[in-house]
Amino acid sequence: MERIEQFLESRNIRITAIRLLVYKFLAEKKVAVALGDIENAFEKVDRTTLYRTVKTFEENDIVHQIDDGTGIAKYALCEAGCHCDIKTDLHLHFHCSHCNETVCFTDRKIPQIKVPQGFVAENVNLVVKGLCDKCSCI
Amino acid sequence: MERIEQFLESRNIRITAIRLLVYKFLAEKKVAVALGDIENAFEKVDRTTLYRTVKTFEENDIVHQIDDGTGIAKYALCEAGCHCDIKTDLHLHFHCSHCNETVCFTDRKIPQIKVPQGFVAENVNLVVKGLCDKCSCI
DNA sequence: TCGATAATGCACTTCCGTTGCATGTGATAA
DNA sequence: TTATCACATGCAACGGAAGTGCATTATCGA
């Protein structure tokens, strides 16, 4: 827990109980979580607070937002050294249509995409949908 | 207009004035449109009717839905012969963060994606964000 | 300890997607 | 032609999620 405190302080984020708990929650989850998941985990805490907590994390490159096509934004902790930079930190996400979980494949980089003349690519989002390893063998 | 009628009839879709107009609207647009865009174009027509019109088109493989990461579903006419099949009809989309338009790059197929053992890929969504040809030279 | 600044909680709004139900319209069969 | 039926349309309303304004509370620094 102290490591988390140090980490947040290094990002100039004020330490609060909620922020520590939310960070811990995200760190323990292996998959990307929606705001609703966090709300369910902390029922006593106001929605808005959790919303703003995650937003603060996002603004400081602690989490990155994932659009997995469900229409609900999900969040996952960035890897160490991640600055959510377009060129280096892109990876693809996998959304399981059965259990509805979204995981990051941080080791699978997105292949270079060529766009037509005149277009400027700044960001790439690649989501593969299907069955995850847990659901595919059912 | 008669060609549109024939086309819709061939898909077993009953011809109505609204459906013809919506189809025409989609055909004239070079970019993917949101339901809100259609609503603005046909202010006299009820939201729900337009919603269900597009849904009917989607169910009959006349349009395909695009998730460009804005959180708002967009729609574009399928190409001739498109059945929105996972294996053959995938293409990438480009979302311009300046003019907010989304275009289909139907000629750019998505490269083969490898997923870890145990995962089953059924669908791929790839959206490139950046500046389109119109906005990049401003 | 005090004051400034930021975090939290509450109420509220907006937007989009979606559904239920009543009404209108167009095709079909008697 | 008329009766009937299926489907299209319009209206109202709901629900989820994102977002905002403001009052209150907590935290940090002087």
mmCIF file of C-alpha atoms (C1' of nucleotides) in Angstrom:
data_model
loop_
_atom_site.group_PDB
_atom_site.id
_atom_site.type_symbol
_atom_site.label_atom_id
_atom_site.label_comp_id
_atom_site.label_asym_id
_atom_site.label_seq_id
_atom_site.Cartn_x
_atom_site.Cartn_y
_atom_site.Cartn_z
ATOM 1 C CA MET A 1 0.000 0.000 0.000
ATOM 2 C CA GLU A 2 2.889 2.307 0.740
ATOM 3 C CA ARG A 3 4.242 1.628 -2.698
ATOM 4 C CA ILE A 4 0.976 2.810 -4.146
ATOM 5 C CA GLU A 5 1.180 5.965 -2.065
ATOM 6 C CA GLN A 6 4.650 6.659 -3.305
ATOM 7 C CA PHE A 7 3.581 6.000 -6.832
ATOM 8 C CA LEU A 8 0.625 8.355 -6.679
ATOM 9 C CA GLU A 9 2.703 11.034 -5.011
ATOM 10 C CA SER A 10 5.244 10.761 -7.780
ATOM 11 C CA ARG A 11 2.466 11.666 -10.165
ATOM 12 C CA ASN A 12 1.464 14.633 -8.036
ATOM 13 C CA ILE A 13 -1.798 13.046 -7.041
ATOM 14 C CA ARG A 14 -2.987 13.708 -3.561
ATOM 15 C CA ILE A 15 -3.361 10.581 -1.473
ATOM 16 C CA THR A 16 -6.856 9.735 -0.335
ATOM 17 C CA ALA A 17 -8.391 6.559 0.937
ATOM 18 C CA ILE A 18 -10.641 6.218 -2.054
ATOM 19 C CA ARG A 19 -7.844 6.698 -4.544
ATOM 20 C CA LEU A 20 -5.737 4.074 -2.849
ATOM 21 C CA LEU A 21 -8.610 1.619 -2.820
ATOM 22 C CA VAL A 22 -9.538 2.244 -6.430
ATOM 23 C CA TYR A 23 -5.933 1.843 -7.507
ATOM 24 C CA LYS A 24 -5.662 -1.377 -5.549
ATOM 25 C CA PHE A 25 -8.873 -2.615 -7.107
ATOM 26 C CA LEU A 26 -7.587 -1.909 -10.590
ATOM 27 C CA ALA A 27 -4.251 -3.518 -9.838
ATOM 28 C CA GLU A 28 -5.846 -6.714 -8.601
ATOM 29 C CA LYS A 29 -8.109 -7.014 -11.596
ATOM 30 C CA LYS A 30 -6.541 -8.789 -14.501
ATOM 31 C CA VAL A 31 -9.122 -7.380 -16.889
ATOM 32 C CA ALA A 32 -10.290 -3.940 -17.860
ATOM 33 C CA VAL A 33 -13.119 -2.690 -15.685
ATOM 34 C CA ALA A 34 -16.024 -0.405 -16.332
ATOM 35 C CA LEU A 35 -17.005 2.414 -14.044
ATOM 36 C CA GLY A 36 -20.009 0.355 -13.044
ATOM 37 C CA ASP A 37 -17.748 -2.427 -11.834
ATOM 38 C CA ILE A 38 -15.946 -0.001 -9.583
ATOM 39 C CA GLU A 39 -19.240 1.369 -8.345
ATOM 40 C CA ASN A 40 -20.355 -2.113 -7.430
ATOM 41 C CA ALA A 41 -17.124 -2.723 -5.579
ATOM 42 C CA PHE A 42 -17.462 0.470 -3.563
ATOM 43 C CA GLU A 43 -21.148 0.872 -2.980
ATOM 44 C CA LYS A 44 -20.686 3.352 -0.171
ATOM 45 C CA VAL A 45 -18.763 5.731 -2.352
ATOM 46 C CA ASP A 46 -20.541 8.163 -4.607
ATOM 47 C CA ARG A 47 -20.567 7.518 -8.337
ATOM 48 C CA THR A 48 -19.215 10.930 -9.129
ATOM 49 C CA THR A 49 -16.230 10.497 -6.884
ATOM 50 C CA LEU A 50 -15.285 7.233 -8.544
ATOM 51 C CA TYR A 51 -15.858 8.802 -11.933
ATOM 52 C CA ARG A 52 -13.546 11.648 -11.115
ATOM 53 C CA THR A 53 -11.015 9.373 -9.489
ATOM 54 C CA VAL A 54 -10.663 7.332 -12.628
ATOM 55 C CA LYS A 55 -10.565 10.479 -14.700
ATOM 56 C CA THR A 56 -7.739 11.812 -12.565
ATOM 57 C CA PHE A 57 -5.874 8.556 -13.067
ATOM 58 C CA GLU A 58 -6.457 8.765 -16.773
ATOM 59 C CA GLU A 59 -5.206 12.325 -17.032
ATOM 60 C CA ASN A 60 -2.022 11.298 -15.291
ATOM 61 C CA ASP A 61 -1.378 8.250 -17.458
ATOM 62 C CA ILE A 62 -2.067 5.825 -14.657
ATOM 63 C CA VAL A 63 -4.903 4.111 -16.442
ATOM 64 C CA HIS A 64 -5.885 4.052 -20.063
ATOM 65 C CA GLN A 65 -9.391 3.991 -21.356
ATOM 66 C CA ILE A 66 -10.512 1.153 -23.579
ATOM 67 C CA ASP A 67 -13.334 1.205 -26.032
ATOM 68 C CA ASP A 68 -14.210 -2.432 -26.501
ATOM 69 C CA GLY A 69 -17.291 -1.814 -28.575
ATOM 70 C CA THR A 70 -19.781 -2.468 -25.817
ATOM 71 C CA GLY A 71 -20.481 1.235 -25.604
ATOM 72 C CA ILE A 72 -19.211 1.319 -22.051
ATOM 73 C CA ALA A 73 -15.791 2.754 -21.386
ATOM 74 C CA LYS A 74 -13.424 0.449 -19.561
ATOM 75 C CA TYR A 75 -10.197 1.167 -17.800
ATOM 76 C CA ALA A 76 -7.003 -0.709 -17.151
ATOM 77 C CA LEU A 77 -3.761 0.198 -15.426
ATOM 78 C CA CYS A 78 -1.023 1.245 -17.753
ATOM 79 C CA GLU A 79 2.136 -0.776 -17.792
ATOM 80 C CA ALA A 80 5.235 0.581 -16.132
ATOM 81 C CA GLY A 81 6.670 3.293 -18.288
ATOM 82 C CA CYS A 82 3.523 3.653 -20.309
ATOM 83 C CA HIS A 83 2.721 7.171 -21.372
ATOM 84 C CA CYS A 84 -0.157 6.062 -23.549
ATOM 85 C CA ASP A 85 1.979 7.222 -26.401
ATOM 86 C CA ILE A 86 0.587 6.544 -29.831
ATOM 87 C CA LYS A 87 3.720 5.167 -31.345
ATOM 88 C CA THR A 88 4.997 2.879 -28.651
ATOM 89 C CA ASP A 89 2.338 1.909 -26.193
ATOM 90 C CA LEU A 90 -0.405 0.639 -28.455
ATOM 91 C CA HIS A 91 -1.662 -2.811 -27.889
ATOM 92 C CA LEU A 92 -4.793 -4.654 -28.771
ATOM 93 C CA HIS A 93 -7.696 -5.605 -26.588
ATOM 94 C CA PHE A 94 -9.794 -8.701 -26.556
ATOM 95 C CA HIS A 95 -13.443 -8.611 -25.632
ATOM 96 C CA CYS A 96 -15.149 -11.864 -24.733
ATOM 97 C CA SER A 97 -18.721 -11.887 -25.942
ATOM 98 C CA HIS A 98 -19.607 -14.600 -23.448
ATOM 99 C CA CYS A 99 -18.313 -13.362 -20.093
ATOM 100 C CA ASN A 100 -18.138 -9.748 -21.270
ATOM 101 C CA GLU A 101 -14.625 -9.328 -19.968
ATOM 102 C CA THR A 102 -12.009 -7.280 -21.734
ATOM 103 C CA VAL A 103 -8.338 -8.063 -21.461
ATOM 104 C CA CYS A 104 -5.248 -6.265 -22.685
ATOM 105 C CA PHE A 105 -2.778 -8.116 -24.862
ATOM 106 C CA THR A 106 0.083 -5.889 -23.956
ATOM 107 C CA ASP A 107 2.553 -8.100 -25.735
ATOM 108 C CA ARG A 108 0.725 -7.955 -29.042
ATOM 109 C CA LYS A 109 1.571 -4.752 -30.761
ATOM 110 C CA ILE A 110 -0.669 -3.447 -33.469
ATOM 111 C CA PRO A 111 0.812 -3.773 -36.935
ATOM 112 C CA GLN A 112 1.594 -0.625 -38.804
ATOM 113 C CA ILE A 113 -1.477 0.742 -40.545
ATOM 114 C CA LYS A 114 -1.179 2.650 -43.770
ATOM 115 C CA VAL A 115 -3.716 5.354 -44.436
ATOM 116 C CA PRO A 116 -4.406 7.086 -47.742
ATOM 117 C CA GLN A 117 -2.586 10.234 -48.751
ATOM 118 C CA GLY A 118 -3.706 13.286 -46.867
ATOM 119 C CA PHE A 119 -4.832 11.404 -43.805
ATOM 120 C CA VAL A 120 -2.846 11.684 -40.594
ATOM 121 C CA ALA A 121 -3.050 8.754 -38.209
ATOM 122 C CA GLU A 122 -2.693 9.695 -34.566
ATOM 123 C CA ASN A 123 -4.177 6.774 -32.754
ATOM 124 C CA VAL A 124 -5.283 3.242 -33.387
ATOM 125 C CA ASN A 125 -7.862 1.195 -31.573
ATOM 126 C CA LEU A 126 -8.025 -2.485 -32.280
ATOM 127 C CA VAL A 127 -10.482 -4.757 -30.530
ATOM 128 C CA VAL A 128 -10.818 -8.428 -31.229
ATOM 129 C CA LYS A 129 -14.080 -9.988 -30.185
ATOM 130 C CA GLY A 130 -14.660 -13.637 -29.532
ATOM 131 C CA LEU A 131 -14.316 -16.142 -26.737
ATOM 132 C CA CYS A 132 -11.648 -15.893 -24.107
ATOM 133 C CA ASP A 133 -9.640 -18.841 -22.884
ATOM 134 C CA LYS A 134 -12.022 -19.453 -20.009
ATOM 135 C CA CYS A 135 -15.165 -19.401 -22.125
ATOM 136 C CA SER A 136 -13.902 -21.151 -25.242
ATOM 137 C CA CYS A 137 -13.612 -24.537 -23.556
ATOM 138 C CA ILE A 138 -17.093 -24.554 -22.102
ATOM 139 C CA MET B 1 -35.038 6.046 -57.063
ATOM 140 C CA GLU B 2 -36.589 3.091 -58.820
ATOM 141 C CA ARG B 3 -33.348 1.231 -58.509
ATOM 142 C CA ILE B 4 -33.511 1.737 -54.770
ATOM 143 C CA GLU B 5 -37.040 0.397 -54.727
ATOM 144 C CA GLN B 6 -35.989 -2.678 -56.630
ATOM 145 C CA PHE B 7 -33.051 -3.151 -54.325
ATOM 146 C CA LEU B 8 -35.133 -2.910 -51.170
ATOM 147 C CA GLU B 9 -37.752 -5.233 -52.592
ATOM 148 C CA SER B 10 -35.070 -7.760 -53.391
ATOM 149 C CA ARG B 11 -34.253 -7.775 -49.688
ATOM 150 C CA ASN B 12 -37.898 -8.279 -48.805
ATOM 151 C CA ILE B 13 -38.195 -4.832 -47.316
ATOM 152 C CA ARG B 14 -41.466 -3.074 -47.833
ATOM 153 C CA ILE B 15 -41.121 0.190 -49.721
ATOM 154 C CA THR B 16 -42.012 3.323 -47.810
ATOM 155 C CA ALA B 17 -41.243 6.960 -48.434
ATOM 156 C CA ILE B 18 -39.120 7.219 -45.341
ATOM 157 C CA ARG B 19 -37.075 4.161 -46.173
ATOM 158 C CA LEU B 20 -36.376 5.426 -49.651
ATOM 159 C CA LEU B 21 -35.316 8.802 -48.315
ATOM 160 C CA VAL B 22 -33.108 7.360 -45.619
ATOM 161 C CA TYR B 23 -31.460 5.032 -48.079
ATOM 162 C CA LYS B 24 -30.881 7.909 -50.462
ATOM 163 C CA PHE B 25 -29.438 9.971 -47.643
ATOM 164 C CA LEU B 26 -27.020 7.206 -46.710
ATOM 165 C CA ALA B 27 -26.046 6.660 -50.318
ATOM 166 C CA GLU B 28 -25.243 10.303 -50.877
ATOM 167 C CA LYS B 29 -23.140 10.569 -47.754
ATOM 168 C CA LYS B 30 -19.575 9.565 -48.279
ATOM 169 C CA VAL B 31 -19.062 9.102 -44.543
ATOM 170 C CA ALA B 32 -20.647 7.035 -41.842
ATOM 171 C CA VAL B 33 -23.541 8.800 -40.190
ATOM 172 C CA ALA B 34 -24.956 8.721 -36.701
ATOM 173 C CA LEU B 35 -28.622 8.386 -35.960
ATOM 174 C CA GLY B 36 -28.554 11.990 -34.846
ATOM 175 C CA ASP B 37 -27.374 13.051 -38.284
ATOM 176 C CA ILE B 38 -30.322 11.322 -39.859
ATOM 177 C CA GLU B 39 -32.647 12.881 -37.339
ATOM 178 C CA ASN B 40 -31.355 16.320 -38.246
ATOM 179 C CA ALA B 41 -31.844 15.601 -41.918
ATOM 180 C CA PHE B 42 -35.440 14.505 -41.401
ATOM 181 C CA GLU B 43 -36.737 16.677 -38.633
ATOM 182 C CA LYS B 44 -40.341 15.931 -39.368
ATOM 183 C CA VAL B 45 -39.866 12.225 -38.926
ATOM 184 C CA ASP B 46 -39.929 10.643 -35.511
ATOM 185 C CA ARG B 47 -36.669 9.492 -33.934
ATOM 186 C CA THR B 48 -37.989 6.021 -33.362
ATOM 187 C CA THR B 49 -38.992 5.524 -36.957
ATOM 188 C CA LEU B 50 -35.547 6.461 -38.154
ATOM 189 C CA TYR B 51 -33.992 4.252 -35.502
ATOM 190 C CA ARG B 52 -36.066 1.298 -36.653
ATOM 191 C CA THR B 53 -35.472 2.074 -40.296
ATOM 192 C CA VAL B 54 -31.744 1.883 -39.823
ATOM 193 C CA LYS B 55 -32.141 -1.219 -37.713
ATOM 194 C CA THR B 56 -34.149 -2.876 -40.458
ATOM 195 C CA PHE B 57 -31.420 -1.988 -42.920
ATOM 196 C CA GLU B 58 -28.821 -3.388 -40.581
ATOM 197 C CA GLU B 59 -30.671 -6.665 -40.087
ATOM 198 C CA ASN B 60 -30.822 -7.099 -43.838
ATOM 199 C CA ASP B 61 -27.154 -6.344 -44.431
ATOM 200 C CA ILE B 62 -27.868 -3.075 -46.161
ATOM 201 C CA VAL B 63 -25.906 -1.003 -43.706
ATOM 202 C CA HIS B 64 -23.270 -1.945 -41.181
ATOM 203 C CA GLN B 65 -22.797 -0.385 -37.818
ATOM 204 C CA ILE B 66 -19.510 1.252 -36.951
ATOM 205 C CA ASP B 67 -18.098 1.819 -33.529
ATOM 206 C CA ASP B 68 -15.603 4.603 -34.007
ATOM 207 C CA GLY B 69 -14.872 5.121 -30.345
ATOM 208 C CA THR B 70 -16.971 8.225 -29.936
ATOM 209 C CA GLY B 71 -19.545 6.193 -28.088
ATOM 210 C CA ILE B 72 -22.125 6.927 -30.750
ATOM 211 C CA ALA B 73 -23.026 4.241 -33.232
ATOM 212 C CA LYS B 74 -22.598 5.183 -36.851
ATOM 213 C CA TYR B 75 -23.861 3.538 -39.988
ATOM 214 C CA ALA B 76 -22.687 3.199 -43.547
ATOM 215 C CA LEU B 77 -24.032 1.411 -46.575
ATOM 216 C CA CYS B 78 -22.484 -1.945 -47.184
ATOM 217 C CA GLU B 79 -20.662 -2.501 -50.407
ATOM 218 C CA ALA B 80 -22.251 -4.584 -53.112
ATOM 219 C CA GLY B 81 -22.071 -8.201 -52.112
ATOM 220 C CA CYS B 82 -21.262 -7.414 -48.512
ATOM 221 C CA HIS B 83 -22.816 -9.738 -45.987
ATOM 222 C CA CYS B 84 -20.950 -8.217 -43.101
ATOM 223 C CA ASP B 85 -19.136 -11.495 -42.886
ATOM 224 C CA ILE B 86 -16.382 -11.630 -40.347
ATOM 225 C CA LYS B 87 -13.823 -13.269 -42.541
ATOM 226 C CA THR B 88 -14.174 -11.398 -45.773
ATOM 227 C CA ASP B 89 -15.844 -8.057 -45.320
ATOM 228 C CA LEU B 90 -13.774 -6.525 -42.589
ATOM 229 C CA HIS B 91 -12.295 -3.182 -43.262
ATOM 230 C CA LEU B 92 -10.958 -0.404 -41.148
ATOM 231 C CA HIS B 93 -12.517 2.905 -40.290
ATOM 232 C CA PHE B 94 -10.979 6.283 -39.883
ATOM 233 C CA HIS B 95 -12.332 8.781 -37.412
ATOM 234 C CA CYS B 96 -11.307 12.408 -37.784
ATOM 235 C CA SER B 97 -10.928 14.038 -34.409
ATOM 236 C CA HIS B 98 -11.341 17.469 -35.956
ATOM 237 C CA CYS B 99 -14.487 17.262 -38.072
ATOM 238 C CA ASN B 100 -15.752 14.177 -36.233
ATOM 239 C CA GLU B 101 -16.443 12.354 -39.466
ATOM 240 C CA THR B 102 -15.916 8.669 -39.885
ATOM 241 C CA VAL B 103 -15.060 7.133 -43.211
ATOM 242 C CA CYS B 104 -14.736 3.525 -44.338
ATOM 243 C CA PHE B 105 -11.521 2.404 -45.938
ATOM 244 C CA THR B 106 -13.121 -0.455 -47.732
ATOM 245 C CA ASP B 107 -10.009 -1.176 -49.702
ATOM 246 C CA ARG B 108 -7.849 -1.574 -46.622
ATOM 247 C CA LYS B 109 -8.345 -4.974 -45.184
ATOM 248 C CA ILE B 110 -7.419 -5.661 -41.611
ATOM 249 C CA PRO B 111 -4.271 -7.738 -41.271
ATOM 250 C CA GLN B 112 -4.536 -11.138 -39.724
ATOM 251 C CA ILE B 113 -4.477 -10.937 -35.942
ATOM 252 C CA LYS B 114 -3.030 -13.707 -33.849
ATOM 253 C CA VAL B 115 -4.513 -14.278 -30.435
ATOM 254 C CA PRO B 116 -3.050 -16.354 -27.615
ATOM 255 C CA GLN B 117 -3.833 -20.016 -27.255
ATOM 256 C CA GLY B 118 -7.329 -20.689 -25.996
ATOM 257 C CA PHE B 119 -8.787 -17.492 -27.343
ATOM 258 C CA VAL B 120 -11.167 -17.636 -30.282
ATOM 259 C CA ALA B 121 -11.340 -14.553 -32.478
ATOM 260 C CA GLU B 122 -14.692 -13.995 -34.087
ATOM 261 C CA ASN B 123 -14.641 -10.357 -35.019
ATOM 262 C CA VAL B 124 -12.208 -7.506 -35.325
ATOM 263 C CA ASN B 125 -12.805 -3.793 -35.038
ATOM 264 C CA LEU B 126 -10.050 -1.443 -36.069
ATOM 265 C CA VAL B 127 -10.428 2.307 -35.907
ATOM 266 C CA VAL B 128 -7.680 4.733 -36.774
ATOM 267 C CA LYS B 129 -8.070 8.206 -35.323
ATOM 268 C CA GLY B 130 -6.428 11.310 -36.600
ATOM 269 C CA LEU B 131 -7.005 14.004 -39.182
ATOM 270 C CA CYS B 132 -8.784 13.345 -42.441
ATOM 271 C CA ASP B 133 -7.597 14.679 -45.760
ATOM 272 C CA LYS B 134 -9.835 17.724 -45.473
ATOM 273 C CA CYS B 135 -8.717 18.687 -41.970
ATOM 274 C CA SER B 136 -5.029 17.821 -42.193
ATOM 275 C CA CYS B 137 -4.209 20.692 -44.533
ATOM 276 C CA ILE B 138 -5.879 23.384 -42.482
ATOM 277 C "C1'" DT C 1 -4.122 26.499 14.176
ATOM 278 C "C1'" DC C 2 -5.790 28.719 10.250
ATOM 279 C "C1'" DG C 3 -6.700 29.379 5.534
ATOM 280 C "C1'" DA C 4 -6.452 27.874 0.868
ATOM 281 C "C1'" DT C 5 -6.995 24.234 -2.121
ATOM 282 C "C1'" DA C 6 -8.631 20.052 -3.509
ATOM 283 C "C1'" DA C 7 -11.697 15.912 -2.750
ATOM 284 C "C1'" DT C 8 -16.161 14.199 -1.890
ATOM 285 C "C1'" DG C 9 -21.257 13.761 -1.961
ATOM 286 C "C1'" DC C 10 -25.693 15.053 -3.701
ATOM 287 C "C1'" DA C 11 -28.785 16.572 -7.050
ATOM 288 C "C1'" DC C 12 -29.532 17.263 -11.464
ATOM 289 C "C1'" DT C 13 -29.136 17.266 -16.551
ATOM 290 C "C1'" DT C 14 -28.272 15.483 -21.064
ATOM 291 C "C1'" DC C 15 -27.635 12.178 -24.564
ATOM 292 C "C1'" DC C 16 -28.376 7.957 -26.784
ATOM 293 C "C1'" DG C 17 -30.492 3.640 -27.286
ATOM 294 C "C1'" DT C 18 -34.538 1.100 -26.624
ATOM 295 C "C1'" DT C 19 -39.374 -0.482 -25.820
ATOM 296 C "C1'" DG C 20 -44.643 -0.414 -25.404
ATOM 297 C "C1'" DC C 21 -48.621 0.925 -27.221
ATOM 298 C "C1'" DA C 22 -51.895 3.312 -30.056
ATOM 299 C "C1'" DT C 23 -52.694 4.794 -34.649
ATOM 300 C "C1'" DG C 24 -52.123 4.879 -39.608
ATOM 301 C "C1'" DT C 25 -51.310 2.727 -44.036
ATOM 302 C "C1'" DG C 26 -50.719 -0.497 -47.507
ATOM 303 C "C1'" DA C 27 -51.295 -5.319 -49.334
ATOM 304 C "C1'" DT C 28 -54.297 -9.242 -49.707
ATOM 305 C "C1'" DA C 29 -58.316 -12.140 -49.885
ATOM 306 C "C1'" DA C 30 -63.206 -12.718 -49.823
ATOM 307 C "C1'" DT D 1 -65.195 -2.876 -53.128
ATOM 308 C "C1'" DT D 2 -64.681 -3.970 -48.618
ATOM 309 C "C1'" DA D 3 -62.920 -6.394 -44.685
ATOM 310 C "C1'" DT D 4 -58.888 -7.936 -42.639
ATOM 311 C "C1'" DC D 5 -54.304 -8.404 -41.328
ATOM 312 C "C1'" DA D 6 -49.553 -7.317 -41.055
ATOM 313 C "C1'" DC D 7 -46.494 -3.946 -40.792
ATOM 314 C "C1'" DA D 8 -44.912 1.038 -40.525
ATOM 315 C "C1'" DT D 9 -45.170 5.166 -37.998
ATOM 316 C "C1'" DG D 10 -45.665 8.409 -34.086
ATOM 317 C "C1'" DC D 11 -45.823 9.399 -29.293
ATOM 318 C "C1'" DA D 12 -44.473 8.692 -24.704
ATOM 319 C "C1'" DA D 13 -41.652 6.907 -21.627
ATOM 320 C "C1'" DC D 14 -37.718 4.325 -19.602
ATOM 321 C "C1'" DG D 15 -32.859 3.165 -18.471
ATOM 322 C "C1'" DG D 16 -28.009 3.437 -18.501
ATOM 323 C "C1'" DA D 17 -24.068 6.045 -18.687
ATOM 324 C "C1'" DA D 18 -21.573 10.363 -18.907
ATOM 325 C "C1'" DG D 19 -21.118 14.744 -17.276
ATOM 326 C "C1'" DT D 20 -21.824 19.338 -14.376
ATOM 327 C "C1'" DG D 21 -22.787 22.696 -10.489
ATOM 328 C "C1'" DC D 22 -22.624 23.449 -5.945
ATOM 329 C "C1'" DA D 23 -22.306 22.796 -1.060
ATOM 330 C "C1'" DT D 24 -19.656 20.299 2.306
ATOM 331 C "C1'" DT D 25 -15.664 17.995 4.023
ATOM 332 C "C1'" DA D 26 -10.908 16.732 4.225
ATOM 333 C "C1'" DT D 27 -6.051 17.592 3.397
ATOM 334 C "C1'" DC D 28 -1.865 20.187 3.083
ATOM 335 C "C1'" DG D 29 1.132 24.091 3.767
ATOM 336 C "C1'" DA D 30 2.192 28.351 6.052
#
